[in-house]
Every structure is written in C-alpha cells, then in structure tokens.
PDB file of C-alpha atoms in Angstrom:
ATOM      1  CA  UNK A   1      -0.044  -0.170  -0.033  1.00 55.00           C
ATOM      2  CA  UNK A   2       1.409   3.421  -0.964  1.00 70.00           C
ATOM      3  CA  UNK A   3       1.737   5.779   1.866  1.00 78.00           C
ATOM      4  CA  UNK A   4       0.831   9.430   1.170  1.00 82.00           C
ATOM      5  CA  UNK A   5       3.126  11.939   0.889  1.00 87.00           C
ATOM      6  CA  UNK A   6       1.067  13.996   3.815  1.00 90.00           C
ATOM      7  CA  UNK A   7       1.885  11.148   6.486  1.00 94.00           C
ATOM      8  CA  UNK A   8       5.713  11.181   5.288  1.00 96.00           C
ATOM      9  CA  UNK A   9       5.058  15.261   5.324  1.00 96.00           C
ATOM     10  CA  UNK A  10       4.081  14.755   9.058  1.00 95.00           C
ATOM     11  CA  UNK A  11       6.836  12.440  10.175  1.00 96.00           C
ATOM     12  CA  UNK A  12       9.861  14.767   8.720  1.00 97.00           C
ATOM     13  CA  UNK A  13       8.195  17.587  10.174  1.00 96.00           C
ATOM     14  CA  UNK A  14       7.841  15.522  13.733  1.00 95.00           C
ATOM     15  CA  UNK A  15      11.390  14.790  13.239  1.00 96.00           C
ATOM     16  CA  UNK A  16      12.771  18.478  12.605  1.00 96.00           C
ATOM     17  CA  UNK A  17      10.738  20.025  15.803  1.00 93.00           C
ATOM     18  CA  UNK A  18      12.006  17.210  17.893  1.00 92.00           C
ATOM     19  CA  UNK A  19      15.625  17.641  16.803  1.00 91.00           C
ATOM     20  CA  UNK A  20      16.249  14.677  15.049  1.00 95.00           C
ATOM     21  CA  UNK A  21      17.162  16.372  12.069  1.00 95.00           C
ATOM     22  CA  UNK A  22      19.026  19.662  12.951  1.00 93.00           C
ATOM     23  CA  UNK A  23      19.226  23.109  11.364  1.00 93.00           C
ATOM     24  CA  UNK A  24      21.386  22.832   8.420  1.00 93.00           C
ATOM     25  CA  UNK A  25      21.174  19.063   7.856  1.00 94.00           C
ATOM     26  CA  UNK A  26      21.029  17.629   4.633  1.00 95.00           C
ATOM     27  CA  UNK A  27      17.873  15.663   3.846  1.00 96.00           C
ATOM     28  CA  UNK A  28      18.554  13.042   1.044  1.00 95.00           C
ATOM     29  CA  UNK A  29      16.004  11.408  -0.216  1.00 95.00           C
ATOM     30  CA  UNK A  30      17.407   8.162  -0.440  1.00 95.00           C
ATOM     31  CA  UNK A  31      18.135   8.603   3.570  1.00 95.00           C
ATOM     32  CA  UNK A  32      14.566   9.887   4.519  1.00 96.00           C
ATOM     33  CA  UNK A  33      12.798   7.055   1.874  1.00 96.00           C
ATOM     34  CA  UNK A  34      14.724   4.241   4.086  1.00 96.00           C
ATOM     35  CA  UNK A  35      14.117   5.997   7.097  1.00 96.00           C
ATOM     36  CA  UNK A  36      10.234   5.779   6.743  1.00 95.00           C
ATOM     37  CA  UNK A  37       9.889   2.807   4.868  1.00 94.00           C
ATOM     38  CA  UNK A  38       8.363   4.687   1.652  1.00 94.00           C
ATOM     39  CA  UNK A  39       9.537   5.243  -2.082  1.00 93.00           C
ATOM     40  CA  UNK A  40      11.134   8.245  -3.013  1.00 94.00           C
ATOM     41  CA  UNK A  41       8.210  10.050  -4.426  1.00 94.00           C
ATOM     42  CA  UNK A  42       6.425  10.706  -1.046  1.00 95.00           C
ATOM     43  CA  UNK A  43       9.373  12.145   0.119  1.00 96.00           C
ATOM     44  CA  UNK A  44      10.022  14.207  -2.766  1.00 95.00           C
ATOM     45  CA  UNK A  45       6.176  15.770  -2.218  1.00 96.00           C
ATOM     46  CA  UNK A  46       6.688  15.954   1.425  1.00 96.00           C
ATOM     47  CA  UNK A  47       9.702  18.163   1.133  1.00 97.00           C
ATOM     48  CA  UNK A  48       8.372  20.562  -1.082  1.00 96.00           C
ATOM     49  CA  UNK A  49       5.245  20.873   1.429  1.00 95.00           C
ATOM     50  CA  UNK A  50       7.732  21.421   4.175  1.00 96.00           C
ATOM     51  CA  UNK A  51       9.839  23.854   1.941  1.00 96.00           C
ATOM     52  CA  UNK A  52       6.372  26.060   1.523  1.00 94.00           C
ATOM     53  CA  UNK A  53       6.221  26.206   5.220  1.00 93.00           C
ATOM     54  CA  UNK A  54       9.215  27.233   6.248  1.00 93.00           C
ATOM     55  CA  UNK A  55      10.805  24.152   7.855  1.00 96.00           C
ATOM     56  CA  UNK A  56      13.190  23.138   4.821  1.00 97.00           C
ATOM     57  CA  UNK A  57      15.376  25.046   1.787  1.00 96.00           C
ATOM     58  CA  UNK A  58      16.972  24.025  -0.813  1.00 93.00           C
ATOM     59  CA  UNK A  59      20.717  24.856  -1.651  1.00 89.00           C
ATOM     60  CA  UNK A  60      22.648  24.733  -4.696  1.00 84.00           C
ATOM     61  CA  UNK A  61      25.027  21.749  -4.680  1.00 81.00           C
ATOM     62  CA  UNK A  62      23.594  20.567  -1.316  1.00 82.00           C
ATOM     63  CA  UNK A  63      19.473  19.730  -2.083  1.00 91.00           C
ATOM     64  CA  UNK A  64      17.383  20.023   0.882  1.00 95.00           C
ATOM     65  CA  UNK A  65      18.413  20.787   4.287  1.00 96.00           C
ATOM     66  CA  UNK A  66      16.949  21.541   7.257  1.00 96.00           C
ATOM     67  CA  UNK A  67      16.275  25.653   7.500  1.00 95.00           C
ATOM     68  CA  UNK A  68      17.842  27.682   9.794  1.00 93.00           C
ATOM     69  CA  UNK A  69      15.677  30.528  10.936  1.00 92.00           C
ATOM     70  CA  UNK A  70      16.702  33.583  12.205  1.00 93.00           C
ATOM     71  CA  UNK A  71      16.084  35.613  15.708  1.00 92.00           C
ATOM     72  CA  UNK A  72      13.861  37.904  13.791  1.00 93.00           C
ATOM     73  CA  UNK A  73      11.965  35.240  12.014  1.00 93.00           C
ATOM     74  CA  UNK A  74      11.278  33.504  15.602  1.00 93.00           C
ATOM     75  CA  UNK A  75      10.013  36.838  16.911  1.00 93.00           C
ATOM     76  CA  UNK A  76       7.765  37.857  13.733  1.00 95.00           C
ATOM     77  CA  UNK A  77       6.201  34.424  14.460  1.00 94.00           C
ATOM     78  CA  UNK A  78       5.192  34.861  18.426  1.00 93.00           C
ATOM     79  CA  UNK A  79       3.995  38.579  17.156  1.00 94.00           C
ATOM     80  CA  UNK A  80       2.115  36.643  14.213  1.00 95.00           C
ATOM     81  CA  UNK A  81       0.548  34.302  16.870  1.00 94.00           C
ATOM     82  CA  UNK A  82      -0.502  37.331  19.062  1.00 95.00           C
ATOM     83  CA  UNK A  83      -2.635  38.320  15.856  1.00 96.00           C
ATOM     84  CA  UNK A  84      -4.088  34.661  14.455  1.00 97.00           C
ATOM     85  CA  UNK A  85      -5.104  33.356  18.143  1.00 97.00           C
ATOM     86  CA  UNK A  86      -7.399  36.237  19.034  1.00 98.00           C
ATOM     87  CA  UNK A  87      -8.727  36.346  15.467  1.00 98.00           C
ATOM     88  CA  UNK A  88      -9.378  32.880  15.915  1.00 98.00           C
ATOM     89  CA  UNK A  89     -11.186  33.000  19.213  1.00 98.00           C
ATOM     90  CA  UNK A  90     -13.519  35.829  17.688  1.00 98.00           C
ATOM     91  CA  UNK A  91     -14.724  33.789  15.174  1.00 98.00           C
ATOM     92  CA  UNK A  92     -14.968  30.786  17.711  1.00 98.00           C
ATOM     93  CA  UNK A  93     -17.798  33.116  19.235  1.00 98.00           C
ATOM     94  CA  UNK A  94     -19.688  33.166  16.273  1.00 97.00           C
ATOM     95  CA  UNK A  95     -19.352  30.251  14.780  1.00 98.00           C
ATOM     96  CA  UNK A  96     -18.488  27.227  17.752  1.00 97.00           C
ATOM     97  CA  UNK A  97     -20.221  24.141  18.030  1.00 97.00           C
ATOM     98  CA  UNK A  98     -22.146  22.549  21.309  1.00 97.00           C
ATOM     99  CA  UNK A  99     -19.213  20.017  20.636  1.00 97.00           C
ATOM    100  CA  UNK A 100     -16.640  22.429  20.983  1.00 97.00           C
ATOM    101  CA  UNK A 101     -18.109  24.321  24.054  1.00 98.00           C
ATOM    102  CA  UNK A 102     -18.070  20.675  25.460  1.00 98.00           C
ATOM    103  CA  UNK A 103     -14.703  20.002  24.836  1.00 98.00           C
ATOM    104  CA  UNK A 104     -13.404  23.211  25.943  1.00 98.00           C
ATOM    105  CA  UNK A 105     -15.173  23.542  29.169  1.00 98.00           C
ATOM    106  CA  UNK A 106     -13.984  19.865  29.849  1.00 97.00           C
ATOM    107  CA  UNK A 107     -10.491  21.359  29.329  1.00 97.00           C
ATOM    108  CA  UNK A 108     -10.762  24.116  31.523  1.00 97.00           C
ATOM    109  CA  UNK A 109     -12.233  21.720  34.357  1.00 96.00           C
ATOM    110  CA  UNK A 110      -9.201  19.270  33.876  1.00 95.00           C
ATOM    111  CA  UNK A 111      -6.867  22.186  33.906  1.00 95.00           C
ATOM    112  CA  UNK A 112      -7.797  24.170  36.682  1.00 95.00           C
ATOM    113  CA  UNK A 113      -7.722  20.678  38.725  1.00 94.00           C
ATOM    114  CA  UNK A 114      -4.554  20.230  38.132  1.00 92.00           C
ATOM    115  CA  UNK A 115      -3.175  23.669  38.533  1.00 92.00           C
ATOM    116  CA  UNK A 116      -4.476  23.712  41.767  1.00 90.00           C
ATOM    117  CA  UNK A 117      -3.187  20.166  42.294  1.00 87.00           C
ATOM    118  CA  UNK A 118       0.244  21.819  41.429  1.00 81.00           C
ATOM    119  CA  UNK A 119       0.152  18.933  38.810  1.00 71.00           C
ATOM    120  CA  UNK A 120       2.194  20.732  36.477  1.00 69.00           C
ATOM    121  CA  UNK A 121       3.060  18.040  33.848  1.00 70.00           C
ATOM    122  CA  UNK A 122      -0.305  17.357  32.364  1.00 78.00           C
ATOM    123  CA  UNK A 123      -0.685  21.550  31.589  1.00 85.00           C
ATOM    124  CA  UNK A 124       1.386  21.731  29.071  1.00 84.00           C
ATOM    125  CA  UNK A 125      -0.531  19.201  26.631  1.00 88.00           C
ATOM    126  CA  UNK A 126      -3.918  20.464  28.167  1.00 92.00           C
ATOM    127  CA  UNK A 127      -3.124  23.777  27.075  1.00 92.00           C
ATOM    128  CA  UNK A 128      -1.907  22.902  23.563  1.00 91.00           C
ATOM    129  CA  UNK A 129      -5.276  21.059  23.246  1.00 95.00           C
ATOM    130  CA  UNK A 130      -7.425  23.676  24.521  1.00 97.00           C
ATOM    131  CA  UNK A 131      -5.904  26.312  22.111  1.00 96.00           C
ATOM    132  CA  UNK A 132      -6.422  23.624  19.095  1.00 96.00           C
ATOM    133  CA  UNK A 133      -9.477  22.969  19.748  1.00 97.00           C
ATOM    134  CA  UNK A 134     -10.424  27.079  20.168  1.00 98.00           C
ATOM    135  CA  UNK A 135      -9.153  27.368  16.784  1.00 97.00           C
ATOM    136  CA  UNK A 136     -10.942  24.286  15.319  1.00 97.00           C
ATOM    137  CA  UNK A 137     -14.234  26.068  16.944  1.00 98.00           C
ATOM    138  CA  UNK A 138     -13.341  29.077  14.258  1.00 98.00           C
ATOM    139  CA  UNK A 139     -14.687  27.214  11.255  1.00 97.00           C
ATOM    140  CA  UNK A 140     -12.170  28.782   9.213  1.00 97.00           C
ATOM    141  CA  UNK A 141     -10.282  26.099   7.058  1.00 97.00           C
ATOM    142  CA  UNK A 142      -7.199  28.490   6.397  1.00 96.00           C
ATOM    143  CA  UNK A 143      -7.200  29.564   9.450  1.00 97.00           C
ATOM    144  CA  UNK A 144      -6.719  26.445  11.110  1.00 97.00           C
ATOM    145  CA  UNK A 145      -4.185  25.380   8.715  1.00 94.00           C
ATOM    146  CA  UNK A 146      -2.122  28.730   9.688  1.00 94.00           C
ATOM    147  CA  UNK A 147      -2.713  28.295  13.299  1.00 96.00           C
ATOM    148  CA  UNK A 148      -1.307  24.597  13.201  1.00 93.00           C
ATOM    149  CA  UNK A 149       1.174  25.326  11.039  1.00 92.00           C
ATOM    150  CA  UNK A 150       2.405  28.401  13.356  1.00 94.00           C
ATOM    151  CA  UNK A 151       2.024  26.002  16.580  1.00 93.00           C
ATOM    152  CA  UNK A 152       4.909  23.308  14.754  1.00 93.00           C
ATOM    153  CA  UNK A 153       7.032  26.203  14.337  1.00 94.00           C
ATOM    154  CA  UNK A 154       6.786  27.483  17.669  1.00 93.00           C
ATOM    155  CA  UNK A 155       7.486  24.274  19.023  1.00 91.00           C
ATOM    156  CA  UNK A 156      10.756  24.093  17.087  1.00 94.00           C
ATOM    157  CA  UNK A 157      12.098  27.554  17.680  1.00 93.00           C
ATOM    158  CA  UNK A 158      11.361  27.706  21.751  1.00 92.00           C
ATOM    159  CA  UNK A 159      11.465  25.926  24.849  1.00 87.00           C
ATOM    160  CA  UNK A 160       8.299  26.903  26.393  1.00 82.00           C
ATOM    161  CA  UNK A 161       8.353  26.672  30.319  1.00 81.00           C
ATOM    162  CA  UNK A 162       5.704  26.315  32.411  1.00 74.00           C
ATOM    163  CA  UNK A 163       3.244  29.221  33.534  1.00 73.00           C
ATOM    164  CA  UNK A 164       4.612  30.968  37.126  1.00 76.00           C
ATOM    165  CA  UNK A 165       0.851  31.052  37.883  1.00 87.00           C
ATOM    166  CA  UNK A 166      -1.052  28.183  36.194  1.00 90.00           C
ATOM    167  CA  UNK A 167      -3.867  28.501  38.572  1.00 92.00           C
ATOM    168  CA  UNK A 168      -4.539  32.314  36.907  1.00 94.00           C
ATOM    169  CA  UNK A 169      -3.503  31.186  33.383  1.00 93.00           C
ATOM    170  CA  UNK A 170      -6.312  28.423  33.481  1.00 95.00           C
ATOM    171  CA  UNK A 171      -8.677  31.603  34.806  1.00 96.00           C
ATOM    172  CA  UNK A 172      -7.785  33.421  31.831  1.00 96.00           C
ATOM    173  CA  UNK A 173      -8.829  29.946  29.429  1.00 97.00           C
ATOM    174  CA  UNK A 174     -11.631  30.055  31.495  1.00 97.00           C
ATOM    175  CA  UNK A 175     -12.968  33.358  30.835  1.00 98.00           C
ATOM    176  CA  UNK A 176     -11.939  32.786  27.004  1.00 98.00           C
ATOM    177  CA  UNK A 177     -14.732  29.957  26.825  1.00 98.00           C
ATOM    178  CA  UNK A 178     -17.393  32.104  28.685  1.00 98.00           C
ATOM    179  CA  UNK A 179     -16.814  34.870  25.761  1.00 98.00           C
ATOM    180  CA  UNK A 180     -17.419  32.183  23.359  1.00 98.00           C
ATOM    181  CA  UNK A 181     -20.007  30.523  24.672  1.00 98.00           C
ATOM    182  CA  UNK A 182     -22.051  33.975  25.153  1.00 98.00           C
ATOM    183  CA  UNK A 183     -20.652  34.895  21.779  1.00 98.00           C
ATOM    184  CA  UNK A 184     -18.906  37.905  22.460  1.00 98.00           C
ATOM    185  CA  UNK A 185     -16.561  38.047  19.799  1.00 98.00           C
ATOM    186  CA  UNK A 186     -15.128  41.349  20.961  1.00 98.00           C
ATOM    187  CA  UNK A 187     -14.149  40.082  24.806  1.00 98.00           C
ATOM    188  CA  UNK A 188     -13.145  36.615  23.330  1.00 98.00           C
ATOM    189  CA  UNK A 189     -10.795  38.433  21.247  1.00 98.00           C
ATOM    190  CA  UNK A 190      -9.638  40.858  23.696  1.00 98.00           C
ATOM    191  CA  UNK A 191      -9.076  38.259  26.541  1.00 98.00           C
ATOM    192  CA  UNK A 192      -7.171  35.883  24.171  1.00 98.00           C
ATOM    193  CA  UNK A 193      -4.651  38.761  23.332  1.00 97.00           C
ATOM    194  CA  UNK A 194      -3.920  39.564  26.432  1.00 97.00           C
ATOM    195  CA  UNK A 195      -3.467  35.959  27.513  1.00 95.00           C
ATOM    196  CA  UNK A 196      -1.091  35.186  24.675  1.00 94.00           C
ATOM    197  CA  UNK A 197       0.725  38.390  25.328  1.00 93.00           C
ATOM    198  CA  UNK A 198       1.454  36.950  29.054  1.00 91.00           C
ATOM    199  CA  UNK A 199       2.620  33.252  27.593  1.00 89.00           C
ATOM    200  CA  UNK A 200       4.964  34.846  25.053  1.00 89.00           C
ATOM    201  CA  UNK A 201       6.934  35.626  28.534  1.00 87.00           C
ATOM    202  CA  UNK A 202       7.440  32.017  28.931  1.00 86.00           C
ATOM    203  CA  UNK A 203       8.919  31.496  25.565  1.00 90.00           C
ATOM    204  CA  UNK A 204      12.972  31.107  25.449  1.00 89.00           C
ATOM    205  CA  UNK A 205      14.483  30.514  22.161  1.00 90.00           C
ATOM    206  CA  UNK A 206      16.545  27.305  21.144  1.00 85.00           C
ATOM    207  CA  UNK A 207      19.618  28.621  21.244  1.00 70.00           C
ATOM    208  CA  UNK A 208      21.447  25.532  18.907  1.00 65.00           C
ATOM    209  CA  UNK A 209      17.981  26.483  16.562  1.00 66.00           C
ATOM    210  CA  UNK A 210      18.712  30.036  15.595  1.00 75.00           C
ATOM    211  CA  UNK A 211      21.010  32.225  13.995  1.00 74.00           C
ATOM    212  CA  UNK A 212      21.240  35.982  14.570  1.00 76.00           C
ATOM    213  CA  UNK A 213      19.258  38.397  12.180  1.00 67.00           C
ATOM    214  CA  UNK A 214      21.210  39.670   9.323  1.00 56.00           C
ATOM    215  CA  UNK A 215      20.857  43.389   8.172  1.00 54.00           C
ATOM    216  CA  UNK A 216      20.600  43.327   4.687  1.00 43.00           C
ATOM    217  CA  UNK A 217      20.747  47.634   4.730  1.00 46.00           C
ATOM    218  CA  UNK A 218      24.382  47.601   4.771  1.00 45.00           C
ATOM    219  CA  UNK A 219      24.511  48.939   8.339  1.00 45.00           C
ATOM    220  CA  UNK A 220      22.836  52.104   9.879  1.00 43.00           C
ATOM    221  CA  UNK A 221      22.296  55.230   8.497  1.00 41.00           C
TER     222      UNK A 221
END
C-alpha cells in the first residue's frame, strides 16, 4: 500500500521539530525513504510541502536541508501568533458548535483542577489541546491551517516554560470560553490577546536552532 505524502510530511516535520534533524542538516531523498519505509516519490512531495512551510530550504550543490531560522523570524512568529489566536477566538464566538464548547469546558475543568493540585506535568498538553480546539471552533479552514503550522514552528524555535501562576493562566482560559459561549466576539478577542501576550513571556529561544538576524541594509544610516 502506498503511504501518502502527507503522512511522510508529518513524520519528517515531527523529526525536525523534535531535533532528530538539526538546522542546516541535509535531507536526502534516499535516506528519508529508507528511514520511513517509502519510495522517494512521497518524500519528494513532502519536502516540497515542508519548504513551503519554512521547515526546509533548498541549497545549490546540497539539495534539501533543514532551514536555519533567524532570531527575527522567531520574533515575527510570536507576533503572528498574537494576531491569529485572538482572531480565531473571535470567530469561535460566532461559529462554535456545542461540541466545541463541551470539549473546551472539559479542558478548562481539568486544567484548573491540575493547576490547583500542582500537577504541572499535564498542563502543557492540556493547554495545547485547548488552543487547538479553540482554533477548530473558528470553523475557518484557512485559519486553522495557519494556526497548526504556526504551533509546529513555535515548538521548533522555542522552549516554553511552565506558567509561573498556572491557576491564573487557567482562569484566563475559562474566561475566554465564557466569552465564546456567550457569542461575545470582541471580548473573546481581547481576552485571548491578553492571554497570548502573557504567555509569550514564557517562550525562550532554542539557541541551537536560531541564527542571528542578518542586516541586509548594509548598516545604520
């Protein structure tokens, strides 16, 4: 059975994000095909997709390589998140289903309970699930795709520390869900913007991944 290119793409992306393939490292079709047990055709398609997403770059005489993002690109990524996450919350307030609300409320209950008990090991995965579900509730396929790609790249470029005040962080999640449930798009947007802004302070660059930004202007004027 032929393994589809999107499955191979997911596998390569996961290995890039987790550090199996380091920035600047070559990605040869033959080696990747052998690693994932597929032909070179889906590998080639997957590499094209990953290049469009910014995880892979093609170099003369070297072929496909893992991209080497700059510090500026990493900063831009968090700024983009501060625009897209509030937009998703606002759309979720207008378009969410009852199923989305049930999942979001359940995640908030679990998160608040574990935060109160100091069970921090579960909070990161619950937080990721919360924001993924909030994005899904926007019912906007293009936005959901951008958010998914952005979260992969944030995981690649940053180490995220646990919230200093997890109880307060999950109270913010709860307030966002309340606004979404009431259909209050502007309040959902504002609360999410505040939450994402605070969360950005817990992001630390993965130094091994990032290169200093290059000033292409030739110096100050």
